[in-house]
Amino acid sequence: MSRPRAAAPRMKGGLDLGGTKIQAVVTDGEANVLGTARRETPHGGPEKVMLELAETMRAALDDAGVELMGLAGVGVGAPGSIDADSGTVLQVPNIDGWHAPYPLGPALQEELGRPVGIGNDVNVAVEAERRFGAGRGFDSFLGVFWGTGVGGGIVVDGKHLVGRGSAGEIGHVCSKPGGRRCNCGLEGCVEAYAGRAHLEERAQEAAKERKTILFELMEKKGRTRLSSGVFASALEKGDKLAKELVDEAVWALSIALASVQNLLALEAIVIGGGLGDRLGEPFVRRIDDAMQPLLFVPDAAPTLLNSTFGDLSGAVGAAVMVGG
Ligand SMILES: [Zn+2]
């Protein structure tokens, strides 16, 4: 361990709180990452989660060789609905034991002794891509985070479009009327075909009758879920079921993205998230190709790009949020 560097107060901490993992970064105040740490999201309620967020932040500081007091502040990107003014996380759909609103911002601020800001995880990730990543230089783009669920955020005329609060929910745009039921209760959503959780559910059903190496790979990797990495390896090894499921995800995404493009005439679409990141450039090209025949103005097709920060975009975005 090297000696801690003299810490300038412009450095920032960022935490991305997910259903299965907590990712922390320390940045130089822009988007350069000086240190990272990752831990599992604990079960047992919001206070335990808050303490683990603090521990993960301390581990990232160690990794960066920066002291806590060297941080201008810490940003947290959290799923679900957030009251940013009070730092309260109102509702979290994917975290065990978190059933009631919890003042995560104030509690973490007391634990760490640094200013803490809270934002929605997808919004902060879009902000990171807009200011420092793949969205830089575009006045209008859609950020798509293709992972366990499918989230998104829209930037139009250089501004993040919020609408009445939930603008950008690309995962719940309909790809197939009357199609598969989504976790949100609607039918035929993009997420019901492309979300990692849905792919896993469908793989489990299909594996009763068909051969697949997906679950064998999962065990080999010591995982309990079909992670994005498991899907990526299965595709590389030519697993037919994995290929079919991901083909369908590409189909559902391209229908929805082409419709969004026809409505908003965007300059770019930035694709990130666990699956977007692991499947990478070749799948962004496939989505691009599948969109082309559905575009109203093919000559003004959007530029499709992979996100710059990959699975760090939530944590980097949370850090970017600190101090505006
Ligand atoms: Zn849905």
mmCIF file of N, CA and C in Angstrom, residues 217-290:
data_model
loop_
_atom_site.group_PDB
_atom_site.id
_atom_site.type_symbol
_atom_site.label_atom_id
_atom_site.label_comp_id
_atom_site.label_asym_id
_atom_site.label_seq_id
_atom_site.Cartn_x
_atom_site.Cartn_y
_atom_site.Cartn_z
ATOM 1 N N LEU A 217 -21.894 -23.267 -16.919
ATOM 2 C CA LEU A 217 -20.971 -22.116 -16.903
ATOM 3 C C LEU A 217 -21.160 -21.279 -15.639
ATOM 4 N N MET A 218 -22.419 -21.134 -15.243
ATOM 5 C CA MET A 218 -22.739 -20.367 -14.043
ATOM 6 C C MET A 218 -22.035 -20.994 -12.834
ATOM 7 N N GLU A 219 -22.139 -22.330 -12.725
ATOM 8 C CA GLU A 219 -21.508 -23.011 -11.594
ATOM 9 C C GLU A 219 -19.994 -22.904 -11.659
ATOM 10 N N LYS A 220 -19.453 -23.065 -12.838
ATOM 11 C CA LYS A 220 -17.991 -22.966 -13.019
ATOM 12 C C LYS A 220 -17.471 -21.608 -12.583
ATOM 13 N N LYS A 221 -18.258 -20.579 -12.846
ATOM 14 C CA LYS A 221 -17.842 -19.228 -12.479
ATOM 15 C C LYS A 221 -18.164 -18.914 -11.024
ATOM 16 N N GLY A 222 -18.751 -19.897 -10.312
ATOM 17 C CA GLY A 222 -19.087 -19.708 -8.905
ATOM 18 C C GLY A 222 -20.209 -18.701 -8.696
ATOM 19 N N ARG A 223 -21.108 -18.599 -9.678
ATOM 20 C CA ARG A 223 -22.206 -17.654 -9.567
ATOM 21 C C ARG A 223 -23.495 -18.385 -9.211
ATOM 22 N N THR A 224 -24.451 -17.627 -8.701
ATOM 23 C CA THR A 224 -25.754 -18.220 -8.413
ATOM 24 C C THR A 224 -26.807 -17.707 -9.397
ATOM 25 N N ARG A 225 -26.398 -16.777 -10.256
ATOM 26 C CA ARG A 225 -27.312 -16.234 -11.259
ATOM 27 C C ARG A 225 -26.668 -16.329 -12.640
ATOM 28 N N LEU A 226 -27.504 -16.264 -13.659
ATOM 29 C CA LEU A 226 -26.955 -16.206 -15.017
ATOM 30 C C LEU A 226 -26.552 -14.753 -15.274
ATOM 31 N N SER A 227 -25.325 -14.435 -14.922
ATOM 32 C CA SER A 227 -24.849 -13.058 -15.039
ATOM 33 C C SER A 227 -24.592 -12.714 -16.510
ATOM 34 N N SER A 228 -24.351 -11.443 -16.762
ATOM 35 C CA SER A 228 -24.026 -11.005 -18.128
ATOM 36 C C SER A 228 -22.799 -11.753 -18.644
ATOM 37 N N GLY A 229 -21.834 -11.997 -17.737
ATOM 38 C CA GLY A 229 -20.612 -12.713 -18.115
ATOM 39 C C GLY A 229 -20.900 -14.148 -18.532
ATOM 40 N N VAL A 230 -21.863 -14.790 -17.848
ATOM 41 C CA VAL A 230 -22.241 -16.166 -18.198
ATOM 42 C C VAL A 230 -22.851 -16.189 -19.600
ATOM 43 N N PHE A 231 -23.746 -15.249 -19.886
ATOM 44 C CA PHE A 231 -24.342 -15.184 -21.221
ATOM 45 C C PHE A 231 -23.265 -14.946 -22.288
ATOM 46 N N ALA A 232 -22.335 -14.045 -21.978
ATOM 47 C CA ALA A 232 -21.269 -13.754 -22.946
ATOM 48 C C ALA A 232 -20.442 -15.009 -23.240
ATOM 49 N N SER A 233 -20.060 -15.769 -22.186
ATOM 50 C CA SER A 233 -19.269 -16.985 -22.422
ATOM 51 C C SER A 233 -20.060 -18.029 -23.193
ATOM 52 N N ALA A 234 -21.354 -18.184 -22.855
ATOM 53 C CA ALA A 234 -22.168 -19.185 -23.543
ATOM 54 C C ALA A 234 -22.272 -18.862 -25.037
ATOM 55 N N LEU A 235 -22.386 -17.585 -25.354
ATOM 56 C CA LEU A 235 -22.450 -17.178 -26.767
ATOM 57 C C LEU A 235 -21.139 -17.510 -27.475
ATOM 58 N N GLU A 236 -20.031 -17.215 -26.796
ATOM 59 C CA GLU A 236 -18.720 -17.514 -27.389
ATOM 60 C C GLU A 236 -18.571 -18.995 -27.686
ATOM 61 N N LYS A 237 -19.152 -19.836 -26.809
ATOM 62 C CA LYS A 237 -19.026 -21.281 -26.987
ATOM 63 C C LYS A 237 -20.121 -21.838 -27.896
ATOM 64 N N GLY A 238 -20.937 -20.961 -28.474
ATOM 65 C CA GLY A 238 -21.934 -21.395 -29.462
ATOM 66 C C GLY A 238 -23.171 -22.045 -28.877
ATOM 67 N N ASP A 239 -23.516 -21.722 -27.621
ATOM 68 C CA ASP A 239 -24.721 -22.298 -27.021
ATOM 69 C C ASP A 239 -25.967 -21.792 -27.748
ATOM 70 N N LYS A 240 -26.776 -22.746 -28.245
ATOM 71 C CA LYS A 240 -27.911 -22.364 -29.096
ATOM 72 C C LYS A 240 -28.980 -21.605 -28.329
ATOM 73 N N LEU A 241 -29.246 -22.044 -27.095
ATOM 74 C CA LEU A 241 -30.295 -21.387 -26.312
ATOM 75 C C LEU A 241 -29.886 -19.947 -25.987
ATOM 76 N N ALA A 242 -28.643 -19.765 -25.572
ATOM 77 C CA ALA A 242 -28.163 -18.404 -25.262
ATOM 78 C C ALA A 242 -28.293 -17.526 -26.502
ATOM 79 N N LYS A 243 -27.954 -18.107 -27.648
ATOM 80 C CA LYS A 243 -28.020 -17.330 -28.897
ATOM 81 C C LYS A 243 -29.465 -16.894 -29.183
ATOM 82 N N GLU A 244 -30.400 -17.855 -29.049
ATOM 83 C CA GLU A 244 -31.812 -17.520 -29.308
ATOM 84 C C GLU A 244 -32.316 -16.427 -28.385
ATOM 85 N N LEU A 245 -31.971 -16.546 -27.103
ATOM 86 C CA LEU A 245 -32.460 -15.563 -26.131
ATOM 87 C C LEU A 245 -31.887 -14.178 -26.417
ATOM 88 N N VAL A 246 -30.605 -14.132 -26.720
ATOM 89 C CA VAL A 246 -29.982 -12.826 -26.978
ATOM 90 C C VAL A 246 -30.455 -12.260 -28.328
ATOM 91 N N ASP A 247 -30.695 -13.149 -29.309
ATOM 92 C CA ASP A 247 -31.259 -12.684 -30.595
ATOM 93 C C ASP A 247 -32.596 -11.984 -30.361
ATOM 94 N N GLU A 248 -33.398 -12.579 -29.471
ATOM 95 C CA GLU A 248 -34.708 -12.009 -29.198
ATOM 96 C C GLU A 248 -34.571 -10.659 -28.478
ATOM 97 N N ALA A 249 -33.574 -10.576 -27.597
ATOM 98 C CA ALA A 249 -33.320 -9.308 -26.894
ATOM 99 C C ALA A 249 -32.939 -8.222 -27.899
ATOM 100 N N VAL A 250 -32.098 -8.571 -28.866
ATOM 101 C CA VAL A 250 -31.670 -7.618 -29.900
ATOM 102 C C VAL A 250 -32.892 -7.160 -30.712
ATOM 103 N N TRP A 251 -33.753 -8.131 -31.037
ATOM 104 C CA TRP A 251 -34.979 -7.814 -31.795
ATOM 105 C C TRP A 251 -35.861 -6.838 -31.003
ATOM 106 N N ALA A 252 -36.104 -7.132 -29.722
ATOM 107 C CA ALA A 252 -36.991 -6.277 -28.904
ATOM 108 C C ALA A 252 -36.392 -4.875 -28.744
ATOM 109 N N LEU A 253 -35.087 -4.813 -28.500
ATOM 110 C CA LEU A 253 -34.435 -3.512 -28.345
ATOM 111 C C LEU A 253 -34.506 -2.704 -29.636
ATOM 112 N N SER A 254 -34.262 -3.364 -30.774
ATOM 113 C CA SER A 254 -34.222 -2.578 -32.010
ATOM 114 C C SER A 254 -35.595 -2.019 -32.374
ATOM 115 N N ILE A 255 -36.662 -2.765 -32.101
ATOM 116 C CA ILE A 255 -38.014 -2.239 -32.375
ATOM 117 C C ILE A 255 -38.251 -0.982 -31.544
ATOM 118 N N ALA A 256 -37.954 -1.062 -30.252
ATOM 119 C CA ALA A 256 -38.215 0.073 -29.361
ATOM 120 C C ALA A 256 -37.308 1.251 -29.705
ATOM 121 N N LEU A 257 -36.044 0.974 -29.973
ATOM 122 C CA LEU A 257 -35.104 2.072 -30.248
ATOM 123 C C LEU A 257 -35.452 2.770 -31.563
ATOM 124 N N ALA A 258 -35.898 2.004 -32.562
ATOM 125 C CA ALA A 258 -36.287 2.637 -33.827
ATOM 126 C C ALA A 258 -37.504 3.541 -33.613
ATOM 127 N N SER A 259 -38.457 3.099 -32.776
ATOM 128 C CA SER A 259 -39.636 3.933 -32.511
ATOM 129 C C SER A 259 -39.241 5.216 -31.791
ATOM 130 N N VAL A 260 -38.341 5.094 -30.827
ATOM 131 C CA VAL A 260 -37.867 6.279 -30.109
ATOM 132 C C VAL A 260 -37.179 7.221 -31.091
ATOM 133 N N GLN A 261 -36.379 6.656 -31.985
ATOM 134 C CA GLN A 261 -35.673 7.462 -32.974
ATOM 135 C C GLN A 261 -36.663 8.185 -33.889
ATOM 136 N N ASN A 262 -37.712 7.478 -34.333
ATOM 137 C CA ASN A 262 -38.691 8.097 -35.229
ATOM 138 C C ASN A 262 -39.425 9.246 -34.542
ATOM 139 N N LEU A 263 -39.575 9.135 -33.226
ATOM 140 C CA LEU A 263 -40.276 10.170 -32.471
ATOM 141 C C LEU A 263 -39.375 11.358 -32.156
ATOM 142 N N LEU A 264 -38.131 11.090 -31.781
ATOM 143 C CA LEU A 264 -37.286 12.164 -31.227
ATOM 144 C C LEU A 264 -36.150 12.635 -32.134
ATOM 145 N N ALA A 265 -35.878 11.917 -33.216
ATOM 146 C CA ALA A 265 -34.795 12.287 -34.147
ATOM 147 C C ALA A 265 -33.492 12.608 -33.406
ATOM 148 N N LEU A 266 -33.017 11.615 -32.681
ATOM 149 C CA LEU A 266 -31.817 11.796 -31.847
ATOM 150 C C LEU A 266 -30.537 11.756 -32.687
ATOM 151 N N GLU A 267 -29.471 12.315 -32.102
ATOM 152 C CA GLU A 267 -28.170 12.227 -32.768
ATOM 153 C C GLU A 267 -27.471 10.908 -32.452
ATOM 154 N N ALA A 268 -27.693 10.400 -31.253
ATOM 155 C CA ALA A 268 -26.961 9.189 -30.850
ATOM 156 C C ALA A 268 -27.757 8.337 -29.869
ATOM 157 N N ILE A 269 -27.409 7.069 -29.810
ATOM 158 C CA ILE A 269 -27.923 6.153 -28.785
ATOM 159 C C ILE A 269 -26.702 5.491 -28.146
ATOM 160 N N VAL A 270 -26.614 5.602 -26.820
ATOM 161 C CA VAL A 270 -25.461 5.079 -26.084
ATOM 162 C C VAL A 270 -25.918 3.859 -25.297
ATOM 163 N N ILE A 271 -25.271 2.721 -25.528
ATOM 164 C CA ILE A 271 -25.720 1.479 -24.888
ATOM 165 C C ILE A 271 -24.710 1.004 -23.847
ATOM 166 N N GLY A 272 -25.174 0.903 -22.594
ATOM 167 C CA GLY A 272 -24.314 0.420 -21.506
ATOM 168 C C GLY A 272 -25.035 -0.640 -20.688
ATOM 169 N N GLY A 273 -24.733 -0.710 -19.404
ATOM 170 C CA GLY A 273 -25.332 -1.727 -18.531
ATOM 171 C C GLY A 273 -24.553 -3.030 -18.618
ATOM 172 N N GLY A 274 -24.844 -3.971 -17.733
ATOM 173 C CA GLY A 274 -24.094 -5.240 -17.656
ATOM 174 C C GLY A 274 -24.034 -5.982 -18.979
ATOM 175 N N LEU A 275 -25.196 -6.194 -19.615
ATOM 176 C CA LEU A 275 -25.199 -6.935 -20.883
ATOM 177 C C LEU A 275 -24.635 -6.080 -22.014
ATOM 178 N N GLY A 276 -25.016 -4.802 -22.041
ATOM 179 C CA GLY A 276 -24.511 -3.903 -23.082
ATOM 180 C C GLY A 276 -22.994 -3.848 -23.055
ATOM 181 N N ASP A 277 -22.465 -3.855 -21.838
ATOM 182 C CA ASP A 277 -21.026 -3.764 -21.651
ATOM 183 C C ASP A 277 -20.325 -5.081 -22.017
ATOM 184 N N ARG A 278 -20.859 -6.209 -21.529
ATOM 185 C CA ARG A 278 -20.206 -7.501 -21.758
ATOM 186 C C ARG A 278 -20.335 -7.965 -23.200
ATOM 187 N N LEU A 279 -21.491 -7.715 -23.808
ATOM 188 C CA LEU A 279 -21.653 -8.170 -25.192
ATOM 189 C C LEU A 279 -20.967 -7.199 -26.155
ATOM 190 N N GLY A 280 -20.902 -5.943 -25.752
ATOM 191 C CA GLY A 280 -20.029 -4.975 -26.415
ATOM 192 C C GLY A 280 -20.380 -4.586 -27.837
ATOM 193 N N GLU A 281 -19.386 -4.077 -28.505
ATOM 194 C CA GLU A 281 -19.477 -3.507 -29.852
ATOM 195 C C GLU A 281 -20.235 -4.379 -30.877
ATOM 196 N N PRO A 282 -19.949 -5.695 -30.970
ATOM 197 C CA PRO A 282 -20.653 -6.473 -32.001
ATOM 198 C C PRO A 282 -22.172 -6.439 -31.830
ATOM 199 N N PHE A 283 -22.639 -6.361 -30.576
ATOM 200 C CA PHE A 283 -24.088 -6.363 -30.350
ATOM 201 C C PHE A 283 -24.686 -4.989 -30.583
ATOM 202 N N VAL A 284 -23.909 -3.959 -30.325
ATOM 203 C CA VAL A 284 -24.372 -2.611 -30.660
ATOM 204 C C VAL A 284 -24.540 -2.518 -32.180
ATOM 205 N N ARG A 285 -23.592 -3.106 -32.939
ATOM 206 C CA ARG A 285 -23.702 -3.113 -34.411
ATOM 207 C C ARG A 285 -24.930 -3.905 -34.855
ATOM 208 N N ARG A 286 -25.200 -5.039 -34.171
ATOM 209 C CA ARG A 286 -26.375 -5.842 -34.547
ATOM 210 C C ARG A 286 -27.664 -5.088 -34.299
ATOM 211 N N ILE A 287 -27.733 -4.372 -33.166
ATOM 212 C CA ILE A 287 -28.934 -3.581 -32.870
ATOM 213 C C ILE A 287 -29.083 -2.488 -33.933
ATOM 214 N N ASP A 288 -27.974 -1.860 -34.261
ATOM 215 C CA ASP A 288 -27.941 -0.820 -35.292
ATOM 216 C C ASP A 288 -28.525 -1.369 -36.609
ATOM 217 N N ASP A 289 -28.019 -2.534 -37.050
ATOM 218 C CA ASP A 289 -28.485 -3.129 -38.309
ATOM 219 C C ASP A 289 -29.975 -3.452 -38.254
ATOM 220 N N ALA A 290 -30.409 -4.012 -37.116
ATOM 221 C CA ALA A 290 -31.817 -4.417 -37.005
ATOM 222 C C ALA A 290 -32.741 -3.196 -36.978
#
